[in-house]
Structures are given as C-alpha cells and as structure tokens.
Amino acid sequence: MQFDKTKTYSNLARSFAGESQAGMRYQLIAQAATAQGYQTLADTIKVLAKNETEHARRFFEELNKRGEYLDNIELDAGYPFHSGDIAESLALAAEDERKEHEVIYPAFQKDAEEEGFKDIANLFKLVAQVEVRHEMIFNYLHEAFKKGVLYSNETPILYICSECGYMHTSTKAWDVCPLCRKGQGYIELHIPFKKEKI
C-alpha cells in the first residue's frame, strides 16, 4: 500500500500538528507565568514545551523518511484551542496530556502495528510514555498553584534560589531571597513523583 494512503501517514501528520500546537500553548502559559513573576514555573513549563517540539520533530522526520508523497497534507482532526488563567491553563494541559497517552497515541500505535510500521508504532508508544509524566507534572503544578503551595511543603525541604544559589531548609520558602533579593518566583520547584510503571 502507498504510504500516503495509510492511517499511519495521517496519524503522523496529525501528531506533528498536535505536538507543535501543544508546544506553542505551553510557551504561552510560560509567558503568562513569567509576566506574573513565576520564573521557575515558567522555566518548568518551557521544558515541557521543548519536549512537545521534539515529539513534533520526530513525527516530522518519520513523515519525511517516506516523503515521496509529501506536499500538502489535508487533515480532518480536532485540536485544542482552549486557555484560561495560569491555574486553568495548567489543568487543561494536564487533561490534553491524559487524552494523548490514554486515547490518541494508543490508537495510533495500534494502526501502525496493523499496517506493519513497527518502528512508528514504537515511536507512538514512547511519546505516550512521556505524556504520562507530563500529565503528572501539569496536575501537580495546577494543584500547587491553585492552592498557593508551590513554595511550601508539609515536611521541611531544601529551597534553592535559581538566581544566586542561596539555600534554606524549611516547610515554607522565603518571600524574597535574602541574598539576591529576587522574588519567590525564582525558587527552584520540587515536583514529587509517585513510583509507577510506565
């Protein structure tokens, strides 16, 4: 079968478009966080945006490996165009990531396997595994931001200023760094992970 007539071809194009858009949406959340003084939150989100862009690159590469049919790819698919304040945007991002790893990429993996593209099936599987972690990170950030506990913890932890390296162990971080005078938004974030199989 000609590659451009397969479901896998369309799924790769949809994945490229979806991951590219996710990367841009996350950059917009990061810009909002920076504007409100949450620099390390913005930095964390920028890393996730970079991850999404790398996923898009890999999907684009797979399309181009078999690119004799590439020109303009017509897609009929839905893409998220939602936003809100920082807390809402983090919750929406978590939900988008959940849909990707629970619904979209498993279906695309199955299509690729059935059409004999084992390498592409594995790519969808690997990206889905990353999206599990992304969902966890966005859920944590959403809850901590919404509750105002990005910079506090039930037990003492080490807080580190991302600008000057000042460190202090406590259940609550400082409002202004005593060394460089940067605001709380420059404190490195601690994102806890549950151990689970991926």
C-alpha positions as a printed Julia matrix, in Angstrom:
198×3 Matrix{Float64}:
  0.0    0.0    0.0
  1.21   3.5   -0.86
  2.3    5.23   2.38
  0.22   8.36   1.85
 -2.91   6.18   1.72
 -2.31   4.65   5.19
 -3.8    5.64   8.53
 -0.24   5.84   9.86
  0.61   8.6    7.37
 -2.36  10.67   8.51
 -1.68   9.88  12.18
  1.91  11.08  11.89
  0.74  14.32  10.3
 -1.92  14.79  12.99
  0.67  14.07  15.69
  3.1   16.59  14.21
  0.38  19.25  14.15
 -0.86  18.39  17.65
  2.57  18.36  19.28
  3.54  21.61  17.53
  0.41  23.27  18.87
  0.96  21.87  22.36
  4.47  23.3   22.39
  3.12  26.72  21.46
  0.27  26.58  24.01
  2.79  25.74  26.74
  5.02  28.63  25.66
  2.01  30.92  26.12
  1.4   29.56  29.64
  5.09  30.11  30.4
  4.86  33.72  29.17
  1.9   34.33  31.5
  3.83  32.8   34.41
  6.86  34.99  33.68
  4.67  38.09  33.47
  3.29  37.3   36.93
  6.73  36.73  38.46
  6.74  32.91  38.5
 10.05  32.45  36.7
 10.84  28.86  37.74
  7.26  27.81  36.97
  7.74  29.34  33.53
 11.09  27.54  33.15
  9.49  24.21  34.07
  6.71  24.72  31.53
  9.25  25.77  28.86
 10.99  22.4   29.3
  7.68  20.64  28.65
  7.09  22.86  25.61
 10.53  21.88  24.32
  9.64  18.2   24.85
  6.5   18.65  22.74
  8.51  20.34  20.0
 10.94  17.4   19.99
  8.0   14.99  19.66
  6.77  17.05  16.68
 10.26  16.88  15.15
 10.33  13.09  15.43
  6.9   12.76  13.79
  8.01  15.12  11.01
 11.17  13.05  10.47
  9.14   9.87  10.13
  6.91  11.52   7.54
  9.92  12.76   5.59
 11.66   9.37   5.63
  8.89   8.21   3.34
  8.46  11.65   1.8
  8.0   10.89  -1.87
  4.29  11.62  -1.35
  4.7   14.74   0.79
  3.43  18.07  -0.35
  0.37  19.44   1.38
 -1.32  17.06   3.8
 -5.04  17.56   4.28
 -6.08  16.78   7.86
 -9.51  16.35   9.34
 -8.95  16.41  13.08
 -9.79  18.41  16.17
 -7.14  20.32  18.1
 -7.47  22.05  21.49
 -7.9   25.81  21.33
 -8.64  26.5   24.97
 -6.97  28.69  27.53
 -7.54  30.48  30.8
 -5.6   31.93  33.68
 -2.44  30.1   34.78
 -4.24  27.6   37.03
 -6.89  26.82  34.39
 -4.29  26.51  31.65
 -2.26  24.05  33.74
 -5.4   21.93  34.34
 -6.28  21.99  30.63
 -2.73  20.99  29.71
 -2.93  18.03  32.11
 -6.19  16.91  30.51
 -4.74  17.24  27.0
 -1.75  15.12  28.03
 -4.08  12.49  29.53
 -6.05  12.22  26.29
 -2.83  11.84  24.33
 -1.43   8.97  26.39
 -4.73   7.2   27.13
 -6.62   7.58  23.85
 -4.82   9.14  20.9
 -1.37   7.56  20.85
 -2.52   4.04  21.78
 -4.94   4.18  18.83
 -2.2    5.47  16.53
  0.17   2.79  17.81
 -2.43   0.11  17.03
 -2.95   1.47  13.5
  0.8    1.49  12.84
  1.17  -2.09  14.13
 -1.72  -3.32  11.96
 -0.24  -1.6    8.91
  3.2   -3.11   9.54
  5.05   0.01  10.72
  6.58  -1.4   13.9
  9.13   1.43  14.23
  6.4    4.07  14.06
  4.23   2.08  16.48
  7.13   2.14  18.93
  7.53   5.9   18.45
  3.87   6.46  19.39
  4.38   4.22  22.43
  7.48   6.12  23.59
  5.82   9.51  23.19
  2.77   8.27  25.12
  5.05   7.26  27.99
  6.45  10.79  28.18
  2.94  12.24  28.12
  2.09  10.22  31.25
  4.81  12.15  33.09
  3.69  15.43  31.53
  0.17  14.86  32.84
  1.56  14.21  36.33
  3.67  17.38  36.22
  0.83  19.57  34.98
 -1.57  18.11  37.56
  0.91  18.78  40.36
  1.63  22.31  39.13
 -2.08  23.04  38.78
 -2.93  21.85  42.29
  0.06  23.54  43.93
 -0.53  26.8   42.07
 -4.27  26.8   42.78
 -3.71  26.1   46.49
 -0.82  28.54  46.74
  1.66  25.86  47.87
  4.27  25.93  45.09
  6.68  27.2   47.75
  5.6   25.28  50.83
  5.62  21.65  51.91
  4.29  19.57  54.82
  7.79  18.47  55.75
 10.99  20.52  55.53
 12.67  20.52  52.12
 15.64  22.33  50.64
 14.64  25.52  48.81
 17.21  26.91  46.37
 17.21  30.3   44.65
 17.64  29.7   40.93
 19.42  33.05  40.55
 22.1   33.13  43.26
 22.06  29.61  44.74
 21.0   30.64  48.26
 19.66  27.57  50.1
 17.44  27.11  53.11
 15.67  24.06  54.53
 12.16  24.75  55.8
  8.48  23.91  55.3
  7.99  27.31  53.65
 10.21  29.22  51.26
 11.15  32.86  51.66
  9.12  35.63  50.0
 12.25  37.49  48.89
 15.68  35.87  48.66
 17.82  37.25  51.48
 20.91  37.16  49.25
 19.96  38.42  45.77
 16.54  39.91  46.63
 14.73  38.02  43.85
 11.09  37.2   44.48
  9.7   33.81  45.45
  9.0   33.0   41.81
 12.73  32.33  41.33
 12.87  29.44  43.8
 13.51  26.07  42.17
 10.38  23.93  42.14
 10.2   20.47  43.73
  7.9   18.18  41.78
  7.21  14.91  43.59
  6.66  11.74  41.55
  4.86   8.6   42.51
  6.71   5.47  41.53
  4.67   3.65  38.95
  5.11   1.51  35.9
  5.1    3.26  32.57
